[in-house]
Every structure is written in C-alpha cells, then in structure tokens.
C-alpha cells in the first residue's frame, strides 16, 4: 500500500485496518511503536524487571526447564526482552530461549541471542507476553439501527463512515454473548478475531503462562460508542485507515479469557496492571528522606525509580490496563 496516496474504497473496519496496518507498506511494517505512543515498556525499565520476576516465578513452577522460553508477542523494537535478558542472572540467562515476534524487520541493535520471527512459536515452555498486542488486531464495528445491527463501513482515504448490511452470524453470536446492543445508535467492536489470536497463544504453550496486557473493558461496562482511536507522533488523531497512523481499539479481555480456557488454560486471573505489578514488587514507594543526607545520589536514583513505578501502577494511567494471566 502506498501510504502517501491511498485509493478511496469502502471496506469494513476490519478489512480497512488490516490493509492500513499490515498490508503492503502498512504502518506497522515501516514504523516502530515508540515513535507514536508511550507503552509500559518504553516508560520504564521497571516493567522489564517485573516481567523478569514473573519469569523467575514461572521457572520455579516448571522446575527450571532447559531451555526456558520467553516469548514477546508484538515485540516492536524488542526492548522488553532485551532488558529482561540483560538483567537475568547468568545461570538463568544461560537457559533462556528468547523469541521476539513481530511483523516488522529485525532491529539491528538486538542481541544475537534473541530470535526474531513473524509467527508465534509452538511448544513454548515458559512465559509468553503480549503487551499491547491484542488492541492492534483488526476487528469489525457494528451499529444498532431500528432495523437491527449493521456493519459500519469506512472510506479508506478519509475515514468517513456509512452503514452496510447485516453482520454475519458469527458476529451476531459474539455480540449476544459479549457485547449486546439494546439501543439504536450504540456500537459494538466485534472481538472474536482477538479471541482466536489469544487462543493461539495459549494453545501454543506446552506448559507455562501467557500474559496479555491491554486497555480493556468488561461485558457489564462496554463503551456505548466503541473505542476506535488513532495515534501518530505521540498524539491522538482520527482513526483514518490510510496507513499513516496507528489504529487501535480496547480489548474485551473477558472474552479472550474464555477463548483461552477453551484452548486449554487450566487457570485464569483477570486483574489490572496495578494489582499485577504490585504483586511483583513494584510499589512506587518513595525512599526515606534520611537517605538524601547519607546517600544523596542513591536517594535520587531511588526517587526516580519510585516515580517510574508510580507511573506504571497509576490506576488512572498505565496501572488501569487489564492484565490477563492464563496457565497450561
């Protein structure tokens, strides 16, 4: 796709987003996430420290397998796994088999120990992490009308919308279970493509744990008009599917959790990033003021770390992310 001159055509949001993000010349085939929006990974190395703590926990549960897998799905620049690898104790690092999964080209600065691939590996024994990956899996949008649900179509060049025909039965079935529409003018974002993607992650585990972290909403509190959003150069923009911006929508993580259970998960925890990171040791607690006298440099480092942790667990920000953990 030529991202400078996009042919105008009317498509469903799922088709249009797929072309804009992952088609020829698509946004995610040429752009790195850090240039357009802030994630937990880019916000602080403390997030990688928490993932390392989680990896150590999983390693103990599995009896220290060799190799121990760490898989980062939607890896972007590979920063998360690079930081975890660098911080791991030598004995653990020696057993680690690290894989970054992304459709974009491999970054030149990535350590050689990290494998780079376009598809999720099978037979993972360890930890698989999908941080802000599910929200970029394209989905369709349905609007309730007086005549019933109708697919929303979008002009790929302008972002203008119009209503199309009725959605297929698979969409209707998903809506009945996960996002029922009862009022004219309300919208649902049909999440079964994300459910299927997450089921693939859980199904790819031989044994271990899979973590999905994303903006999320529950079935009893879905947004009335949906959440489609665009990002470009660090700013929120209109979600025009012309390949010039990221297009994202919040995730029905409860539906993904059910898909994971059907794919073989034997335990499920659905919480928030704040709860999960606090359990892994990130508290945002400020160092005692007395340390400013006895160890001023150490005090300043600890103060900066507390600020970073505070951002990661802020319930009004990154700490409000949904955090889905499932094990096999």
mmCIF file of C-alpha atoms in Angstrom:
data_model
loop_
_atom_site.group_PDB
_atom_site.id
_atom_site.type_symbol
_atom_site.label_atom_id
_atom_site.label_comp_id
_atom_site.label_asym_id
_atom_site.label_seq_id
_atom_site.Cartn_x
_atom_site.Cartn_y
_atom_site.Cartn_z
ATOM 1 C CA UNK A 1 0.000 0.000 0.000
ATOM 2 C CA UNK A 2 1.289 3.458 -0.883
ATOM 3 C CA UNK A 3 0.831 5.330 2.395
ATOM 4 C CA UNK A 4 1.110 8.735 0.737
ATOM 5 C CA UNK A 5 -1.689 8.291 -1.806
ATOM 6 C CA UNK A 6 -4.381 5.853 -0.729
ATOM 7 C CA UNK A 7 -7.130 4.797 -3.096
ATOM 8 C CA UNK A 8 -10.562 5.580 -1.729
ATOM 9 C CA UNK A 9 -12.705 2.490 -1.214
ATOM 10 C CA UNK A 10 -15.433 1.440 1.185
ATOM 11 C CA UNK A 11 -14.460 -1.510 3.397
ATOM 12 C CA UNK A 12 -15.425 -2.924 6.761
ATOM 13 C CA UNK A 13 -13.262 -1.613 9.597
ATOM 14 C CA UNK A 14 -11.557 -4.985 9.912
ATOM 15 C CA UNK A 15 -10.568 -5.099 6.248
ATOM 16 C CA UNK A 16 -9.538 -1.441 6.197
ATOM 17 C CA UNK A 17 -7.434 -1.702 9.362
ATOM 18 C CA UNK A 18 -5.725 -4.870 8.150
ATOM 19 C CA UNK A 19 -4.654 -3.089 4.953
ATOM 20 C CA UNK A 20 -3.630 0.100 6.763
ATOM 21 C CA UNK A 21 -1.531 -1.559 9.474
ATOM 22 C CA UNK A 22 -0.244 -4.763 7.879
ATOM 23 C CA UNK A 23 -0.765 -4.520 4.126
ATOM 24 C CA UNK A 24 1.978 -3.644 1.646
ATOM 25 C CA UNK A 25 3.750 -0.590 3.082
ATOM 26 C CA UNK A 26 1.443 -0.694 6.100
ATOM 27 C CA UNK A 27 2.000 1.348 9.222
ATOM 28 C CA UNK A 28 3.441 -1.462 11.360
ATOM 29 C CA UNK A 29 5.711 -2.743 8.600
ATOM 30 C CA UNK A 30 7.608 0.548 8.481
ATOM 31 C CA UNK A 31 7.074 2.256 11.880
ATOM 32 C CA UNK A 32 8.264 1.498 15.424
ATOM 33 C CA UNK A 33 5.713 1.940 18.236
ATOM 34 C CA UNK A 34 7.925 4.179 20.395
ATOM 35 C CA UNK A 35 7.728 6.903 17.779
ATOM 36 C CA UNK A 36 3.979 7.210 18.144
ATOM 37 C CA UNK A 37 2.778 6.233 21.621
ATOM 38 C CA UNK A 38 4.053 5.522 25.122
ATOM 39 C CA UNK A 39 3.876 1.972 26.471
ATOM 40 C CA UNK A 40 4.805 0.427 29.805
ATOM 41 C CA UNK A 41 7.945 -0.985 28.192
ATOM 42 C CA UNK A 42 9.151 2.409 26.980
ATOM 43 C CA UNK A 43 8.023 4.207 30.154
ATOM 44 C CA UNK A 44 10.475 2.464 32.482
ATOM 45 C CA UNK A 45 12.940 -0.443 32.818
ATOM 46 C CA UNK A 46 10.905 -1.299 35.929
ATOM 47 C CA UNK A 47 8.366 -3.040 33.689
ATOM 48 C CA UNK A 48 11.068 -5.391 32.378
ATOM 49 C CA UNK A 49 12.160 -6.015 35.974
ATOM 50 C CA UNK A 50 8.601 -7.076 36.805
ATOM 51 C CA UNK A 51 8.499 -9.397 33.788
ATOM 52 C CA UNK A 52 11.815 -10.901 34.902
ATOM 53 C CA UNK A 53 10.349 -11.501 38.377
ATOM 54 C CA UNK A 54 7.382 -13.191 36.728
ATOM 55 C CA UNK A 55 9.700 -15.290 34.560
ATOM 56 C CA UNK A 56 11.608 -16.435 37.659
ATOM 57 C CA UNK A 57 8.287 -17.380 39.258
ATOM 58 C CA UNK A 58 7.235 -19.394 36.211
ATOM 59 C CA UNK A 59 10.670 -21.025 36.033
ATOM 60 C CA UNK A 60 10.302 -22.278 39.601
ATOM 61 C CA UNK A 61 6.802 -23.596 38.909
ATOM 62 C CA UNK A 62 8.092 -25.558 35.900
ATOM 63 C CA UNK A 63 11.087 -26.993 37.729
ATOM 64 C CA UNK A 64 13.821 -24.983 35.950
ATOM 65 C CA UNK A 65 13.465 -26.389 32.403
ATOM 66 C CA UNK A 66 16.309 -26.128 29.933
ATOM 67 C CA UNK A 67 15.582 -24.292 27.757
ATOM 68 C CA UNK A 68 13.201 -21.854 29.449
ATOM 69 C CA UNK A 69 11.202 -19.873 26.883
ATOM 70 C CA UNK A 70 10.478 -16.156 26.976
ATOM 71 C CA UNK A 71 8.315 -15.002 24.068
ATOM 72 C CA UNK A 72 7.391 -11.359 23.415
ATOM 73 C CA UNK A 73 4.424 -11.074 21.026
ATOM 74 C CA UNK A 74 4.170 -7.767 19.211
ATOM 75 C CA UNK A 75 7.736 -7.020 20.238
ATOM 76 C CA UNK A 76 8.170 -3.683 18.429
ATOM 77 C CA UNK A 77 11.827 -2.794 18.906
ATOM 78 C CA UNK A 78 12.461 -5.845 21.104
ATOM 79 C CA UNK A 79 13.201 -3.594 24.074
ATOM 80 C CA UNK A 80 11.332 -5.692 26.644
ATOM 81 C CA UNK A 81 13.127 -8.984 26.003
ATOM 82 C CA UNK A 82 16.477 -7.233 25.550
ATOM 83 C CA UNK A 83 16.128 -5.682 29.012
ATOM 84 C CA UNK A 84 14.982 -8.942 30.610
ATOM 85 C CA UNK A 85 17.885 -10.811 29.028
ATOM 86 C CA UNK A 86 20.397 -8.205 30.228
ATOM 87 C CA UNK A 87 19.040 -8.244 33.796
ATOM 88 C CA UNK A 88 18.773 -12.033 34.191
ATOM 89 C CA UNK A 89 21.217 -13.833 36.470
ATOM 90 C CA UNK A 90 23.927 -15.677 34.478
ATOM 91 C CA UNK A 91 22.609 -19.148 35.347
ATOM 92 C CA UNK A 92 19.109 -18.210 34.225
ATOM 93 C CA UNK A 93 20.331 -16.379 31.140
ATOM 94 C CA UNK A 94 22.242 -19.489 30.060
ATOM 95 C CA UNK A 95 18.974 -21.467 29.953
ATOM 96 C CA UNK A 96 16.838 -18.772 28.336
ATOM 97 C CA UNK A 97 15.482 -19.182 24.817
ATOM 98 C CA UNK A 98 14.212 -15.719 23.916
ATOM 99 C CA UNK A 99 11.925 -15.078 20.953
ATOM 100 C CA UNK A 100 10.570 -11.736 19.744
ATOM 101 C CA UNK A 101 7.518 -11.954 17.463
ATOM 102 C CA UNK A 102 6.755 -9.038 15.156
ATOM 103 C CA UNK A 103 5.925 -8.382 11.502
ATOM 104 C CA UNK A 104 8.419 -5.528 11.195
ATOM 105 C CA UNK A 105 12.087 -6.069 10.276
ATOM 106 C CA UNK A 106 14.518 -7.168 12.982
ATOM 107 C CA UNK A 107 16.216 -4.182 14.690
ATOM 108 C CA UNK A 108 19.937 -4.119 14.006
ATOM 109 C CA UNK A 109 20.856 -3.483 17.640
ATOM 110 C CA UNK A 110 19.043 -6.527 19.048
ATOM 111 C CA UNK A 111 21.294 -9.040 20.890
ATOM 112 C CA UNK A 112 22.089 -12.125 18.823
ATOM 113 C CA UNK A 113 20.632 -14.433 21.481
ATOM 114 C CA UNK A 114 17.147 -13.125 20.700
ATOM 115 C CA UNK A 115 15.394 -14.926 17.851
ATOM 116 C CA UNK A 116 13.189 -12.722 15.641
ATOM 117 C CA UNK A 117 10.224 -14.248 13.842
ATOM 118 C CA UNK A 118 6.891 -13.277 12.306
ATOM 119 C CA UNK A 119 4.768 -16.029 13.846
ATOM 120 C CA UNK A 120 4.164 -17.274 17.381
ATOM 121 C CA UNK A 121 6.217 -20.414 18.148
ATOM 122 C CA UNK A 122 4.615 -23.698 19.207
ATOM 123 C CA UNK A 123 5.568 -25.783 22.214
ATOM 124 C CA UNK A 124 6.521 -22.855 24.448
ATOM 125 C CA UNK A 125 7.754 -23.938 27.892
ATOM 126 C CA UNK A 126 7.939 -20.769 29.931
ATOM 127 C CA UNK A 127 6.385 -17.318 29.636
ATOM 128 C CA UNK A 128 4.655 -15.636 26.685
ATOM 129 C CA UNK A 129 3.910 -11.903 26.992
ATOM 130 C CA UNK A 130 1.590 -9.887 24.730
ATOM 131 C CA UNK A 131 1.860 -6.266 25.826
ATOM 132 C CA UNK A 132 -0.483 -4.007 23.835
ATOM 133 C CA UNK A 133 -0.743 -6.554 21.029
ATOM 134 C CA UNK A 134 -4.402 -7.563 21.057
ATOM 135 C CA UNK A 135 -5.597 -3.963 20.653
ATOM 136 C CA UNK A 136 -3.947 -3.847 17.229
ATOM 137 C CA UNK A 137 -5.674 -6.946 15.880
ATOM 138 C CA UNK A 138 -8.248 -5.569 13.411
ATOM 139 C CA UNK A 139 -11.936 -6.001 14.131
ATOM 140 C CA UNK A 140 -15.286 -5.012 12.682
ATOM 141 C CA UNK A 141 -17.632 -2.393 14.065
ATOM 142 C CA UNK A 142 -21.406 -2.908 14.234
ATOM 143 C CA UNK A 143 -24.034 -0.237 14.899
ATOM 144 C CA UNK A 144 -27.542 -0.891 16.150
ATOM 145 C CA UNK A 145 -30.282 0.571 13.938
ATOM 146 C CA UNK A 146 -34.073 0.464 14.045
ATOM 147 C CA UNK A 147 -33.843 -2.408 11.526
ATOM 148 C CA UNK A 148 -31.241 -4.301 13.557
ATOM 149 C CA UNK A 149 -27.403 -4.450 13.691
ATOM 150 C CA UNK A 150 -25.486 -3.176 10.654
ATOM 151 C CA UNK A 151 -21.795 -3.341 9.773
ATOM 152 C CA UNK A 152 -20.028 0.012 9.732
ATOM 153 C CA UNK A 153 -18.098 0.693 6.515
ATOM 154 C CA UNK A 154 -15.252 3.198 6.279
ATOM 155 C CA UNK A 155 -13.698 5.161 3.410
ATOM 156 C CA UNK A 156 -10.028 4.137 3.413
ATOM 157 C CA UNK A 157 -8.840 7.573 2.294
ATOM 158 C CA UNK A 158 -10.921 9.877 4.506
ATOM 159 C CA UNK A 159 -12.224 7.857 7.465
ATOM 160 C CA UNK A 160 -15.810 8.783 6.583
ATOM 161 C CA UNK A 161 -18.294 6.108 7.653
ATOM 162 C CA UNK A 162 -21.582 4.698 6.399
ATOM 163 C CA UNK A 163 -23.691 1.699 7.297
ATOM 164 C CA UNK A 164 -23.575 -1.524 5.308
ATOM 165 C CA UNK A 165 -25.521 -4.746 5.528
ATOM 166 C CA UNK A 166 -26.233 -7.027 8.487
ATOM 167 C CA UNK A 167 -23.200 -8.664 10.125
ATOM 168 C CA UNK A 168 -22.590 -12.407 9.634
ATOM 169 C CA UNK A 169 -23.927 -14.885 12.154
ATOM 170 C CA UNK A 170 -20.519 -15.320 13.823
ATOM 171 C CA UNK A 171 -20.511 -11.614 14.677
ATOM 172 C CA UNK A 172 -24.098 -11.733 15.917
ATOM 173 C CA UNK A 173 -23.351 -14.735 18.120
ATOM 174 C CA UNK A 174 -20.329 -12.988 19.610
ATOM 175 C CA UNK A 175 -22.387 -9.855 20.259
ATOM 176 C CA UNK A 176 -25.138 -11.779 22.009
ATOM 177 C CA UNK A 177 -22.599 -13.219 24.451
ATOM 178 C CA UNK A 178 -20.103 -10.421 24.878
ATOM 179 C CA UNK A 179 -21.428 -7.071 23.635
ATOM 180 C CA UNK A 180 -25.253 -6.949 23.321
ATOM 181 C CA UNK A 181 -26.664 -3.781 21.767
ATOM 182 C CA UNK A 182 -30.022 -2.649 23.118
ATOM 183 C CA UNK A 183 -30.261 0.974 21.942
ATOM 184 C CA UNK A 184 -30.312 2.493 18.458
ATOM 185 C CA UNK A 185 -27.049 4.291 17.719
ATOM 186 C CA UNK A 186 -24.854 2.240 20.043
ATOM 187 C CA UNK A 187 -21.893 0.314 18.675
ATOM 188 C CA UNK A 188 -20.001 -2.905 19.322
ATOM 189 C CA UNK A 189 -16.450 -3.798 18.308
ATOM 190 C CA UNK A 190 -16.550 -7.473 17.347
ATOM 191 C CA UNK A 191 -13.724 -9.141 19.257
ATOM 192 C CA UNK A 192 -13.719 -12.729 18.022
ATOM 193 C CA UNK A 193 -10.548 -12.183 15.885
ATOM 194 C CA UNK A 194 -8.759 -11.250 19.115
ATOM 195 C CA UNK A 195 -10.268 -14.244 20.903
ATOM 196 C CA UNK A 196 -8.893 -16.507 18.168
ATOM 197 C CA UNK A 197 -5.468 -14.850 18.303
ATOM 198 C CA UNK A 198 -5.264 -15.242 22.070
ATOM 199 C CA UNK A 199 -6.429 -18.856 21.866
ATOM 200 C CA UNK A 200 -3.470 -19.407 19.533
ATOM 201 C CA UNK A 201 -1.096 -18.016 22.151
ATOM 202 C CA UNK A 202 -2.498 -20.205 24.934
ATOM 203 C CA UNK A 203 -2.680 -23.210 22.634
ATOM 204 C CA UNK A 204 0.985 -22.690 21.742
ATOM 205 C CA UNK A 205 2.021 -23.259 25.356
ATOM 206 C CA UNK A 206 3.379 -26.722 26.102
ATOM 207 C CA UNK A 207 3.438 -25.614 29.729
ATOM 208 C CA UNK A 208 3.823 -22.284 31.389
ATOM 209 C CA UNK A 209 1.979 -18.980 31.437
ATOM 210 C CA UNK A 210 0.668 -16.436 28.934
ATOM 211 C CA UNK A 211 0.102 -12.778 29.830
ATOM 212 C CA UNK A 212 -1.963 -10.240 27.880
ATOM 213 C CA UNK A 213 -1.776 -6.583 28.917
ATOM 214 C CA UNK A 214 -4.046 -4.026 27.260
ATOM 215 C CA UNK A 215 -6.658 -1.324 27.624
ATOM 216 C CA UNK A 216 -9.776 -3.345 28.386
ATOM 217 C CA UNK A 217 -13.448 -3.220 29.377
ATOM 218 C CA UNK A 218 -15.813 -5.808 30.934
ATOM 219 C CA UNK A 219 -19.067 -7.157 29.497
ATOM 220 C CA UNK A 220 -21.153 -5.197 32.006
ATOM 221 C CA UNK A 221 -19.482 -1.881 31.136
ATOM 222 C CA UNK A 222 -18.770 -1.756 27.407
ATOM 223 C CA UNK A 223 -18.423 1.756 25.927
ATOM 224 C CA UNK A 224 -21.625 2.836 24.162
ATOM 225 C CA UNK A 225 -19.923 4.102 21.006
ATOM 226 C CA UNK A 226 -16.778 1.971 20.881
ATOM 227 C CA UNK A 227 -13.120 2.912 21.321
ATOM 228 C CA UNK A 228 -11.520 3.160 17.857
ATOM 229 C CA UNK A 229 -8.602 5.595 18.125
ATOM 230 C CA UNK A 230 -5.669 6.712 16.006
ATOM 231 C CA UNK A 231 -2.144 7.610 17.147
ATOM 232 C CA UNK A 232 0.553 9.445 15.253
ATOM 233 C CA UNK A 233 3.747 11.079 16.557
ATOM 234 C CA UNK A 234 2.609 10.802 20.171
ATOM 235 C CA UNK A 235 -0.777 12.447 19.615
ATOM 236 C CA UNK A 236 -4.331 11.130 19.355
ATOM 237 C CA UNK A 237 -5.681 11.549 15.811
ATOM 238 C CA UNK A 238 -8.747 10.486 13.879
ATOM 239 C CA UNK A 239 -8.545 6.752 13.025
ATOM 240 C CA UNK A 240 -8.265 7.135 9.255
ATOM 241 C CA UNK A 241 -7.245 3.754 7.730
ATOM 242 C CA UNK A 242 -4.870 5.204 5.130
ATOM 243 C CA UNK A 243 -1.662 3.737 6.581
ATOM 244 C CA UNK A 244 -0.424 6.983 8.144
ATOM 245 C CA UNK A 245 -1.393 6.254 11.753
ATOM 246 C CA UNK A 246 -1.807 3.502 14.294
ATOM 247 C CA UNK A 247 -5.400 2.302 14.685
ATOM 248 C CA UNK A 248 -6.345 0.690 17.964
ATOM 249 C CA UNK A 249 -9.410 -0.333 19.975
ATOM 250 C CA UNK A 250 -9.723 -1.502 23.563
ATOM 251 C CA UNK A 251 -9.953 -5.233 24.220
ATOM 252 C CA UNK A 252 -12.743 -7.417 25.612
ATOM 253 C CA UNK A 253 -10.256 -9.348 27.745
ATOM 254 C CA UNK A 254 -13.048 -11.323 29.414
ATOM 255 C CA UNK A 255 -13.953 -12.796 26.024
ATOM 256 C CA UNK A 256 -10.260 -13.545 25.364
ATOM 257 C CA UNK A 257 -10.061 -15.289 28.740
ATOM 258 C CA UNK A 258 -12.924 -17.595 27.779
ATOM 259 C CA UNK A 259 -11.201 -18.367 24.469
ATOM 260 C CA UNK A 260 -8.024 -19.176 26.398
ATOM 261 C CA UNK A 261 -9.899 -21.571 28.644
ATOM 262 C CA UNK A 262 -11.337 -23.316 25.598
ATOM 263 C CA UNK A 263 -7.771 -23.565 24.213
ATOM 264 C CA UNK A 264 -6.608 -25.456 27.281
ATOM 265 C CA UNK A 265 -5.855 -22.935 30.031
ATOM 266 C CA UNK A 266 -6.170 -24.565 33.445
ATOM 267 C CA UNK A 267 -6.005 -21.369 35.498
ATOM 268 C CA UNK A 268 -7.075 -17.793 34.765
ATOM 269 C CA UNK A 269 -6.532 -14.487 36.538
ATOM 270 C CA UNK A 270 -8.047 -11.278 35.179
ATOM 271 C CA UNK A 271 -6.942 -8.190 37.072
ATOM 272 C CA UNK A 272 -5.314 -4.808 36.457
ATOM 273 C CA UNK A 273 -1.706 -3.889 35.801
ATOM 274 C CA UNK A 274 -1.652 -2.083 39.130
ATOM 275 C CA UNK A 275 -2.593 -5.248 41.020
ATOM 276 C CA UNK A 276 -0.261 -7.461 38.998
ATOM 277 C CA UNK A 277 2.812 -5.230 39.259
ATOM 278 C CA UNK A 278 2.324 -4.561 42.958
ATOM 279 C CA UNK A 279 2.281 -8.337 43.497
ATOM 280 C CA UNK A 280 5.606 -8.485 41.612
ATOM 281 C CA UNK A 281 7.216 -5.922 43.907
ATOM 282 C CA UNK A 282 6.537 -2.578 42.199
ATOM 283 C CA UNK A 283 5.080 -0.247 44.837
ATOM 284 C CA UNK A 284 6.106 3.266 43.863
ATOM 285 C CA UNK A 285 7.190 3.852 47.470
ATOM 286 C CA UNK A 286 9.472 6.861 47.952
ATOM 287 C CA UNK A 287 12.821 6.278 49.699
ATOM 288 C CA UNK A 288 13.183 7.595 53.267
ATOM 289 C CA UNK A 289 14.168 11.274 53.323
ATOM 290 C CA UNK A 290 17.088 10.493 55.649
ATOM 291 C CA UNK A 291 18.817 8.789 52.734
ATOM 292 C CA UNK A 292 19.103 12.162 50.998
ATOM 293 C CA UNK A 293 21.755 13.078 53.582
ATOM 294 C CA UNK A 294 23.572 9.759 53.932
ATOM 295 C CA UNK A 295 23.472 8.783 50.221
ATOM 296 C CA UNK A 296 22.282 11.688 48.056
ATOM 297 C CA UNK A 297 22.998 10.028 44.715
ATOM 298 C CA UNK A 298 21.365 6.786 45.777
ATOM 299 C CA UNK A 299 18.413 8.765 47.091
ATOM 300 C CA UNK A 300 17.928 10.499 43.740
ATOM 301 C CA UNK A 301 18.135 7.175 41.870
ATOM 302 C CA UNK A 302 15.606 5.603 44.241
ATOM 303 C CA UNK A 303 13.346 8.639 43.912
ATOM 304 C CA UNK A 304 13.428 8.393 40.114
ATOM 305 C CA UNK A 305 12.679 4.669 40.306
ATOM 306 C CA UNK A 306 9.720 5.325 42.620
ATOM 307 C CA UNK A 307 8.368 7.850 40.125
ATOM 308 C CA UNK A 308 8.680 5.354 37.273
ATOM 309 C CA UNK A 309 6.974 2.631 39.284
ATOM 310 C CA UNK A 310 4.250 5.091 40.223
ATOM 311 C CA UNK A 311 3.521 5.731 36.541
ATOM 312 C CA UNK A 312 3.309 2.006 35.815
ATOM 313 C CA UNK A 313 0.800 1.359 38.608
ATOM 314 C CA UNK A 314 -1.210 4.596 38.367
ATOM 315 C CA UNK A 315 -4.860 3.413 38.218
ATOM 316 C CA UNK A 316 -5.751 6.432 36.071
ATOM 317 C CA UNK A 317 -3.000 5.594 33.567
ATOM 318 C CA UNK A 318 -0.926 2.531 32.758
ATOM 319 C CA UNK A 319 -1.955 0.848 36.003
ATOM 320 C CA UNK A 320 -5.527 0.731 34.725
ATOM 321 C CA UNK A 321 -4.614 -1.665 31.921
ATOM 322 C CA UNK A 322 -6.281 -5.058 32.005
ATOM 323 C CA UNK A 323 -3.931 -7.923 32.861
ATOM 324 C CA UNK A 324 -4.934 -11.423 31.801
ATOM 325 C CA UNK A 325 -2.813 -14.368 33.003
ATOM 326 C CA UNK A 326 -3.520 -17.944 31.938
ATOM 327 C CA UNK A 327 -1.535 -21.123 32.537
ATOM 328 C CA UNK A 328 -1.302 -24.581 30.976
#
